[in-house]
Backbone as numpy.savetxt, mean C-alpha at the origin, in Angstrom:
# Nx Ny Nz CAx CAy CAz Cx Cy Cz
9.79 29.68 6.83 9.29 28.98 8.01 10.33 29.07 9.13
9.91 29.29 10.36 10.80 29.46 11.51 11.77 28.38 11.85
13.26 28.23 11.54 13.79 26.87 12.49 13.02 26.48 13.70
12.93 26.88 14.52 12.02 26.42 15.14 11.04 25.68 15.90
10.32 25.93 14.51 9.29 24.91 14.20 9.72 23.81 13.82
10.73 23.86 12.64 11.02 22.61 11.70 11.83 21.76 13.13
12.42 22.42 13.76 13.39 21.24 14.73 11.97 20.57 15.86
11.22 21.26 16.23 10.56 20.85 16.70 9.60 20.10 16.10
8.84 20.02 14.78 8.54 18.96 13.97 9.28 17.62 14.00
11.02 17.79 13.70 11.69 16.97 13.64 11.75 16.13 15.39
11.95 16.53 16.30 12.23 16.15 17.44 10.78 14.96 17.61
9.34 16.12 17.04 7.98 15.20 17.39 8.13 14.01 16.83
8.60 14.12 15.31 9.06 13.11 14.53 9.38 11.55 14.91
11.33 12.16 16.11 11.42 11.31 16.73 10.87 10.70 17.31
10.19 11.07 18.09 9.06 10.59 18.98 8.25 9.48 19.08
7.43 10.15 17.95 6.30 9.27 17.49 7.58 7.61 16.87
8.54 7.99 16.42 8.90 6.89 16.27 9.16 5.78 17.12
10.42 6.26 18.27 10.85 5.88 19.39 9.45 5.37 20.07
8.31 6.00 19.79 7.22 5.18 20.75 6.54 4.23 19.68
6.60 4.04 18.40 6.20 2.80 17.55 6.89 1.94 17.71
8.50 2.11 18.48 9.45 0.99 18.31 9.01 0.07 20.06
8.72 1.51 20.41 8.30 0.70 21.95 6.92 0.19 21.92
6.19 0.08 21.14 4.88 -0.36 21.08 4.70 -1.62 20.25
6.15 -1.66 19.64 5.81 -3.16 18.63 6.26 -4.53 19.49
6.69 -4.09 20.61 7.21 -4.85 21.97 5.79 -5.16 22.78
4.89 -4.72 22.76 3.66 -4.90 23.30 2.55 -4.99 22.57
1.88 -6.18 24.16 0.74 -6.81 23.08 -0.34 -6.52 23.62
-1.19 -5.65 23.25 -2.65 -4.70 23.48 -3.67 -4.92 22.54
-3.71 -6.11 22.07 -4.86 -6.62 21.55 -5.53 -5.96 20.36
-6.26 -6.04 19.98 -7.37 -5.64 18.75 -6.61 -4.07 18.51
-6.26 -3.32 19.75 -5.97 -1.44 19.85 -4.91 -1.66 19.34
-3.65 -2.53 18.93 -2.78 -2.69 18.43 -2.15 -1.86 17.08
-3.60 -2.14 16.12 -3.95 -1.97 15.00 -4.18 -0.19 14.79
-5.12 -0.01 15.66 -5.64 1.16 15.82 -4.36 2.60 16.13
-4.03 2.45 17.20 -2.64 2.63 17.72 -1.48 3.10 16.24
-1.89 2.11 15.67 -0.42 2.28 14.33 -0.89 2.83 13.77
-2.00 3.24 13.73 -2.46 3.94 12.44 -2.32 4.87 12.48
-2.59 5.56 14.15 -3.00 6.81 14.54 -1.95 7.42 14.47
-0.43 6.45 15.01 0.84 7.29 15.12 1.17 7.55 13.46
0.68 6.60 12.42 1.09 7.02 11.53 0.54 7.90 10.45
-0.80 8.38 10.89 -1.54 9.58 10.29 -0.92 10.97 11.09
-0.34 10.66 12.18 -0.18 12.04 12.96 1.52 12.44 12.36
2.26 11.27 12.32 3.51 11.29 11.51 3.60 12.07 9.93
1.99 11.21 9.38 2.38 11.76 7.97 1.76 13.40 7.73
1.13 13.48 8.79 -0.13 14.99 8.46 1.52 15.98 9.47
2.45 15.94 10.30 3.32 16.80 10.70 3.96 16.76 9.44
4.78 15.75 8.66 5.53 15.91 7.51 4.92 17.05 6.69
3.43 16.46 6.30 2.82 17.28 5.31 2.44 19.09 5.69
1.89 18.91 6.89 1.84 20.59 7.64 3.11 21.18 7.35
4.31 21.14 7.73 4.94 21.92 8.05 6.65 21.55 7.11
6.76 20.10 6.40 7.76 20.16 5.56 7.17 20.24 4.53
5.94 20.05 4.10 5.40 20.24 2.84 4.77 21.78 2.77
5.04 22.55 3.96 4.64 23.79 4.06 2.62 23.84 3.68
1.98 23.24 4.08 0.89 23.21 3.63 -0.04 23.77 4.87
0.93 24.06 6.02 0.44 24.86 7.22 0.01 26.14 6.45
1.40 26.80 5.61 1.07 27.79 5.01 0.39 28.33 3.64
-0.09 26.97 2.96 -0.39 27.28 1.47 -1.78 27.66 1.56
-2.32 27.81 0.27 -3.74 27.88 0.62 -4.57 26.72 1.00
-5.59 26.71 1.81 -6.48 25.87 2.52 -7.08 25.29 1.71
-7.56 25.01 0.63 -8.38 24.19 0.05 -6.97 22.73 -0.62
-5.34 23.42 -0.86 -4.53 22.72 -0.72 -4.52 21.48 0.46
-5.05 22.85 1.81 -4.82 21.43 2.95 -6.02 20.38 3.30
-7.06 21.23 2.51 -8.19 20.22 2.83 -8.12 18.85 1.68
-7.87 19.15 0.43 -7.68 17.75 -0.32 -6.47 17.06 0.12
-5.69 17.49 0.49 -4.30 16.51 1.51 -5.32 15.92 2.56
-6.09 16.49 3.58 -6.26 15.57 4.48 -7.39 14.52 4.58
-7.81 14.95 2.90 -9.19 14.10 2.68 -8.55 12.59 2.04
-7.49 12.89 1.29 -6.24 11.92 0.87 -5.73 11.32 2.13
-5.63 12.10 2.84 -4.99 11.55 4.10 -5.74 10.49 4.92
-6.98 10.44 5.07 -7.87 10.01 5.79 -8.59 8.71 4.80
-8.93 9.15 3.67 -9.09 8.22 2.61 -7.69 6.71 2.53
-6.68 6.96 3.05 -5.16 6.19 3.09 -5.72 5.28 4.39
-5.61 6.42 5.46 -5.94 5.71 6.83 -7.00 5.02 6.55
-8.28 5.41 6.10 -9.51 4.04 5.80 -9.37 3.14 5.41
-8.12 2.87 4.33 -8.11 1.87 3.22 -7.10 0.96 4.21
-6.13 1.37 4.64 -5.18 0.14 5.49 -5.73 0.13 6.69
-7.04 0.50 7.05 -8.08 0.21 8.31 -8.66 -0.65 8.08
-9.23 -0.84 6.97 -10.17 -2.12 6.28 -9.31 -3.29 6.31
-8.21 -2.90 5.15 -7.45 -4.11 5.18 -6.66 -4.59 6.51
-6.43 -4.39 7.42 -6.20 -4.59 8.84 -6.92 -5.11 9.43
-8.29 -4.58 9.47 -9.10 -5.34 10.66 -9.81 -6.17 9.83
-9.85 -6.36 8.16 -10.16 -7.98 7.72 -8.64 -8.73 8.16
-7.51 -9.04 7.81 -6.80 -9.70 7.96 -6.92 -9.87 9.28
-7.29 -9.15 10.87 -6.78 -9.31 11.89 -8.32 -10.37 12.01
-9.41 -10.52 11.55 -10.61 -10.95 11.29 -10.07 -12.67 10.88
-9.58 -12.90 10.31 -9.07 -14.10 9.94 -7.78 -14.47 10.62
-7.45 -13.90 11.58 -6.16 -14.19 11.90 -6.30 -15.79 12.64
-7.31 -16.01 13.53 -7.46 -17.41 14.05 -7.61 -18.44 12.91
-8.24 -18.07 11.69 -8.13 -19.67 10.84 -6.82 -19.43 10.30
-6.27 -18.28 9.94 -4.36 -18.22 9.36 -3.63 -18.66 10.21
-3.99 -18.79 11.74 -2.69 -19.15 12.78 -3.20 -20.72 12.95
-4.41 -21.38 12.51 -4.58 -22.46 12.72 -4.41 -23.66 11.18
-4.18 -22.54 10.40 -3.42 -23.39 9.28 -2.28 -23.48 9.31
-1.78 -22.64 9.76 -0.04 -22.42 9.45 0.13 -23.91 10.79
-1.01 -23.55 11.72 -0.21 -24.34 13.09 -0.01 -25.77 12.63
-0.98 -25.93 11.54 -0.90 -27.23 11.22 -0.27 -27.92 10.29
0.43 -26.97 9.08 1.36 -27.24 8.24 2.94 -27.37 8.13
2.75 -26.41 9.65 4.34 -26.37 9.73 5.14 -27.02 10.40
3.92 -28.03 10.93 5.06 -29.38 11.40 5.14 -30.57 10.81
6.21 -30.84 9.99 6.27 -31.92 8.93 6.42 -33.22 10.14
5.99 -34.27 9.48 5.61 -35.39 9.67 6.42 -36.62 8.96
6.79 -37.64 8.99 7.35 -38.60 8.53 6.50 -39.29 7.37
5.25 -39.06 8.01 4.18 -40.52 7.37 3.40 -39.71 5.84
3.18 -40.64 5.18 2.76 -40.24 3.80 1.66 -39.60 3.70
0.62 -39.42 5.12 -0.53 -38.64 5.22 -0.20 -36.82 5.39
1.20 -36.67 4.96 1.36 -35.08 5.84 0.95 -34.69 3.86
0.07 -33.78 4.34 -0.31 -32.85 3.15 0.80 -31.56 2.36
1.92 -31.55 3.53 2.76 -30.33 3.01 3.96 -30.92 3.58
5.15 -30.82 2.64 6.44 -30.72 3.17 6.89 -29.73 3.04
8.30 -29.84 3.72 9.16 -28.46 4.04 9.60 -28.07 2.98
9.50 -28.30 1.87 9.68 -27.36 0.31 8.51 -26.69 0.00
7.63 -27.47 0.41 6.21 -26.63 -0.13 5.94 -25.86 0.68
6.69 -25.53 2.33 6.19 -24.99 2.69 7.48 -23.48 2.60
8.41 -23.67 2.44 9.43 -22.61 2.15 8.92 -22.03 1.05
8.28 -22.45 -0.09 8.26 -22.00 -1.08 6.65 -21.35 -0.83
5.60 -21.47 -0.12 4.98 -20.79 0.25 5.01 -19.01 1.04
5.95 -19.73 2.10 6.99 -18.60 2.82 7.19 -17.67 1.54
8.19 -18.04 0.20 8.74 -17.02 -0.31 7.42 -16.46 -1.10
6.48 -17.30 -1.52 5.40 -16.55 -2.74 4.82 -15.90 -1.59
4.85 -15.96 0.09 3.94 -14.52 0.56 4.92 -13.68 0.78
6.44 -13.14 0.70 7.43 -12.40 1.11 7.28 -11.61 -0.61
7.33 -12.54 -1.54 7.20 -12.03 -3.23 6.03 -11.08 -2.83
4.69 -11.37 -3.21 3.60 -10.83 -3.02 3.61 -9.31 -2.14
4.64 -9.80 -0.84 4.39 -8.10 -0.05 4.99 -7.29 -0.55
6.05 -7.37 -1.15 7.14 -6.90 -1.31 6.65 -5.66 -2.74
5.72 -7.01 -3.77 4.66 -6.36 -4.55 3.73 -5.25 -4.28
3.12 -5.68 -2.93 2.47 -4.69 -2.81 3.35 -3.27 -2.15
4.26 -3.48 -1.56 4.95 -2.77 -0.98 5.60 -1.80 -2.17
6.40 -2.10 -3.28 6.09 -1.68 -4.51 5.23 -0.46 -5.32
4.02 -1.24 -5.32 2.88 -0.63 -5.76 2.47 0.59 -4.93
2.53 1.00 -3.60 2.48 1.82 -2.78 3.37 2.58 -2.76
4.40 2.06 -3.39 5.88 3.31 -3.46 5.21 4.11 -5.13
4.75 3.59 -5.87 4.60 3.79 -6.98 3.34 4.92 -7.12
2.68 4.37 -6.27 1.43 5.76 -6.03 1.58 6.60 -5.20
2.58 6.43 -4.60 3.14 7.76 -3.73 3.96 8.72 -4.06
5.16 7.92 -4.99 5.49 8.55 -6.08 4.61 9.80 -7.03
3.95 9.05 -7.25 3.16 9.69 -8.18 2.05 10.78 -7.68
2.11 10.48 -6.50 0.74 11.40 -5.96 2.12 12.80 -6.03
2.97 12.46 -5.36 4.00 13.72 -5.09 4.21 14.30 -6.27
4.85 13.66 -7.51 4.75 14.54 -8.72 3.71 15.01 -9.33
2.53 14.74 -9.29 1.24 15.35 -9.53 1.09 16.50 -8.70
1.56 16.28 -7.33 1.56 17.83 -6.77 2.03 18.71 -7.21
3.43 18.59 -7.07 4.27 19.15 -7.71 4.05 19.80 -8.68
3.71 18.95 -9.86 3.01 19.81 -10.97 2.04 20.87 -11.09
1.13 20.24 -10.35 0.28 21.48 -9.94 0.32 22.25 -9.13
1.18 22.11 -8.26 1.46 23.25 -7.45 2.42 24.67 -8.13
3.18 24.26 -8.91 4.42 24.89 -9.31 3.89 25.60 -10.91
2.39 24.69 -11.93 2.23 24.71 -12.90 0.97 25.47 -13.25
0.35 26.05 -11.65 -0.73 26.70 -11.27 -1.09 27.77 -12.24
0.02 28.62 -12.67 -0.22 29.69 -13.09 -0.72 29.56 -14.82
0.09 28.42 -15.12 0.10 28.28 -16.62 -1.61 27.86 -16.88
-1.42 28.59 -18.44 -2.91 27.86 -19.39 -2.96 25.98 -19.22
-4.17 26.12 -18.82 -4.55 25.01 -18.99 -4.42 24.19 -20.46
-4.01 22.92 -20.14 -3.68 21.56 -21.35 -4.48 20.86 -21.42
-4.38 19.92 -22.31 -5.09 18.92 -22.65 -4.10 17.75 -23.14
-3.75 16.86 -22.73 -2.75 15.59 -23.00 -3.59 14.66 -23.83
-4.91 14.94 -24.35 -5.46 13.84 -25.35 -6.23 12.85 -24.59
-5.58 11.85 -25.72 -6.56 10.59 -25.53 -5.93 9.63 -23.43
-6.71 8.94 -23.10 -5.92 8.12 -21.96 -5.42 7.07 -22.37
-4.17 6.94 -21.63 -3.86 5.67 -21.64 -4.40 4.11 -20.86
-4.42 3.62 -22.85 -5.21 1.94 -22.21 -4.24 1.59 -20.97
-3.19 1.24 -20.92 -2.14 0.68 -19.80 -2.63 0.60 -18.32
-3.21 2.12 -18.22 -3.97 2.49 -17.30 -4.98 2.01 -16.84
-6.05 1.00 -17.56 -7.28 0.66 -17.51 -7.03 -0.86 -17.11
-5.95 -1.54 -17.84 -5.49 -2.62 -17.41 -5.19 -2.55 -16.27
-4.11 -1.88 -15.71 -3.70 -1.67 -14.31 -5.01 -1.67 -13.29
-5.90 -0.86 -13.72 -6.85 -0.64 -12.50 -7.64 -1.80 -12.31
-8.05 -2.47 -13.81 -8.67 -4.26 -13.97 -7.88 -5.09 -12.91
-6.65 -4.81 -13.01 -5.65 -5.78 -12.38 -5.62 -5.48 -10.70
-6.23 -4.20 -10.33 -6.47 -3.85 -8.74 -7.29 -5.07 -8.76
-8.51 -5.19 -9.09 -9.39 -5.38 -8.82 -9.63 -7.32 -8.75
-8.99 -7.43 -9.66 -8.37 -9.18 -9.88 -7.81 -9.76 -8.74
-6.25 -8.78 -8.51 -5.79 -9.45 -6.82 -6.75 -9.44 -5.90
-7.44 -8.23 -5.93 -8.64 -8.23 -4.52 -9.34 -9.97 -4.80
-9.80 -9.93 -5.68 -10.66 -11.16 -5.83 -10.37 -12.13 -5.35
-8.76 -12.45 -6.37 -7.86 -14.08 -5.74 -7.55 -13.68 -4.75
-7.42 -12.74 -4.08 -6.69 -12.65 -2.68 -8.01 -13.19 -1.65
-9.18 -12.70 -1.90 -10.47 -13.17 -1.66 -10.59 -14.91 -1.56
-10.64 -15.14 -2.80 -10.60 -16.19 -3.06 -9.69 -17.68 -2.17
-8.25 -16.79 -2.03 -7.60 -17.31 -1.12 -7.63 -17.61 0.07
-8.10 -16.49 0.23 -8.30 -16.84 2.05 -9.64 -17.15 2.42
-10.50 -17.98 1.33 -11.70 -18.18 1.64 -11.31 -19.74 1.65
-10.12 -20.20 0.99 -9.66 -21.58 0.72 -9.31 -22.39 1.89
-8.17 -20.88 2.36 -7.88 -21.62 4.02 -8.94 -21.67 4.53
-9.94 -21.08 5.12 -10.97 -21.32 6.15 -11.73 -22.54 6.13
-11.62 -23.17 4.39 -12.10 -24.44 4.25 -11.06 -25.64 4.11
-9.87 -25.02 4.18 -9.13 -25.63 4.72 -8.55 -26.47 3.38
-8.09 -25.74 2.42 -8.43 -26.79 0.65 -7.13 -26.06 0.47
-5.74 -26.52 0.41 -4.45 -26.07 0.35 -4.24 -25.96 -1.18
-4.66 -27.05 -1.69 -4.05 -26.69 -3.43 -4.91 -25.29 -3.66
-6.00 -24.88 -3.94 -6.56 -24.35 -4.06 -6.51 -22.73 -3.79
-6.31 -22.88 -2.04 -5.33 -21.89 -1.71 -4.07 -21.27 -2.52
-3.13 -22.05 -2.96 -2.09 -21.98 -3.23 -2.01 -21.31 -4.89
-3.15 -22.43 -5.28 -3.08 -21.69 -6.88 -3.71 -20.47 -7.22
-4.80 -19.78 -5.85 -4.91 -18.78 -5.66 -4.19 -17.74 -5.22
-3.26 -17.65 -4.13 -2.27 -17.28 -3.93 -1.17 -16.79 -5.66
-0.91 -18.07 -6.38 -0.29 -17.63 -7.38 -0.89 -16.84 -8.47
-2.05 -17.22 -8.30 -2.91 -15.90 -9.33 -2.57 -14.53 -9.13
-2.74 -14.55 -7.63 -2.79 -12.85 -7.34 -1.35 -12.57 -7.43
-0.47 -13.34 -7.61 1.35 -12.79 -7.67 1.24 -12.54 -9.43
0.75 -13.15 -9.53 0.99 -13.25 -11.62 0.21 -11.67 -11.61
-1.15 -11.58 -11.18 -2.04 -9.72 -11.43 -1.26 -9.11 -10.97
-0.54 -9.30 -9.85 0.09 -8.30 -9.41 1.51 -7.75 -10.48
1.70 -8.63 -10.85 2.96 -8.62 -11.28 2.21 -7.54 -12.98
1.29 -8.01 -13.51 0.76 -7.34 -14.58 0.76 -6.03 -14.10
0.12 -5.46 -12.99 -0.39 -4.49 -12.68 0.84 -3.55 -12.65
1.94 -4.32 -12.07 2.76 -2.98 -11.40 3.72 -2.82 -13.08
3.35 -3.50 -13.87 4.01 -3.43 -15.32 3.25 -2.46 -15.98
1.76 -2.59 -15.94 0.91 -1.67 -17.02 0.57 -0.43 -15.96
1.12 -0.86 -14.96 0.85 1.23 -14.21 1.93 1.40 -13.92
3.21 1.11 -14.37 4.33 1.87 -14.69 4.28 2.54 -16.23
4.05 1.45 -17.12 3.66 2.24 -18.23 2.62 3.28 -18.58
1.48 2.95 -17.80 0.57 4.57 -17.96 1.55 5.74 -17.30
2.17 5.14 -16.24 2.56 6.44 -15.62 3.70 7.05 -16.23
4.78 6.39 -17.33 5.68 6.91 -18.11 4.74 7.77 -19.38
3.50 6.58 -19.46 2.68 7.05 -21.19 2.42 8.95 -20.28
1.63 8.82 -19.10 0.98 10.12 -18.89 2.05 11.50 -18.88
3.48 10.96 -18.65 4.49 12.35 -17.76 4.92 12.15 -19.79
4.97 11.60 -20.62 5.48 11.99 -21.91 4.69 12.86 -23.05
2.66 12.54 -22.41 2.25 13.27 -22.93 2.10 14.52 -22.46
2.31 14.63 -21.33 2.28 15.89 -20.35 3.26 16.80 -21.26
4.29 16.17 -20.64 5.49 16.97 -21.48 5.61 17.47 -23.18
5.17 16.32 -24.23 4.97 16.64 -25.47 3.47 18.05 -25.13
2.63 17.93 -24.31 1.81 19.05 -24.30 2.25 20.46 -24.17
3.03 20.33 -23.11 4.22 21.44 -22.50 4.58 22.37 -23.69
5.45 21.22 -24.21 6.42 21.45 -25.41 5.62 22.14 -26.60
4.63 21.50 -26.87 3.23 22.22 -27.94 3.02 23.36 -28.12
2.39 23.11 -26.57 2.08 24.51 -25.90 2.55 25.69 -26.13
């Protein structure tokens, strides 16, 4: 590949950054959302064109990248414009919890409410996690097949249960997370809260039993290899 190109990839790079840093300074409403997405599909599809060399591989390579690609952008589109969808009953709970009170009618004190603070900082951090973990993994799956193209096809057996749990456990946080923010709107804090801790406990299962499928899958891979 031409230097070139790659410096000039890199320079666009900058760019797009230097203008996300100047855009998180401004407030443009609902396009806010939209805006981040866009700089960050155009960020990840230059990486992928031209450091992942997929400008040059074969095309049906670049068409399942950008169907992946676009499939990513849909999924943190949804979840964006629901959260930005609830953002008036979340800014009108918080407005109301977070000023402690003297008198025995205040529903939340400042422990319950720090300790709220940390179970939603736990929780992102989870999901933040879990997204390193399938990205991970999407890359070594390439990898593999990109590099493993030539070889006879395998068979690794049976699947791993671990795996099935994990995906049960997607589907659980969606719920309590559901569940949760259906609590605030009615405005029912315990409720909220013990929902909230549900989805930290799935989460916490999840990123345990899809680490283990994903060790169970790269050992049978390899014992296949080795067979082979």
């Amino acid at each position: 590949m031409p230097i070139p190109i790659l410096l000039g990839t890199f320079v666009a790079l900058l760019f797009f950054t230097g203008l996300t840093v100047f855009l998180a300074d401004q407030h443009l409403g609902e396009i806010d959302i939209w805006i981040a997405l866009a700089i960050a599909t155009i960020k990840a599809g230059l990486v992928a064109t031209y450091f992942m060399h997929l400008r040059y591989d074969k095309p049906i390579n670049v068409l399942f990248f950008l169907f992946c690609l676009g499939f990513v952008a849909l999924f943190f589109s949804i979840t964006l414009l629901d959260s930005e969808q609830y953002q008036p009953q979340i800014k009108e709970f918080y407005e109301n919890t977070t000023v402690v009170t003297a008198t025995e009618t205040s529903s939340f004190s400042s422990v319950t409410m720090r300790r709220d603070e940390y179970q939603a900082k736990f929780g992102f951090a989870l999901f933040i996690a879990s997204l390193t973990m399938f990205f991970l993994a999407s890359i070594a799956a390439y990898g593999i097949i990109r590099f493993a193209s030539d070889a006879p096809a395998i068979s690794i057996g049976s699947f791993p249960p671990s795996l099935i749990v994990s995906t049960l456990s997607m589907f659980g946080v969606g719920f309590a997370m559901h569940m949760a923010v259906a609590n605030v709107r009615r405005e029912r804090q315990v409720p909220f809260r013990r929902w909230l801790y549900a989805a930290t406990g799935i989460a916490v299962i999840f990123l345990v039993f899809q680490s283990l499928g994903l060790h169970a899958l790269l050992e049978m891979h390899r014992d296949a290899l080795n067979d082979g």
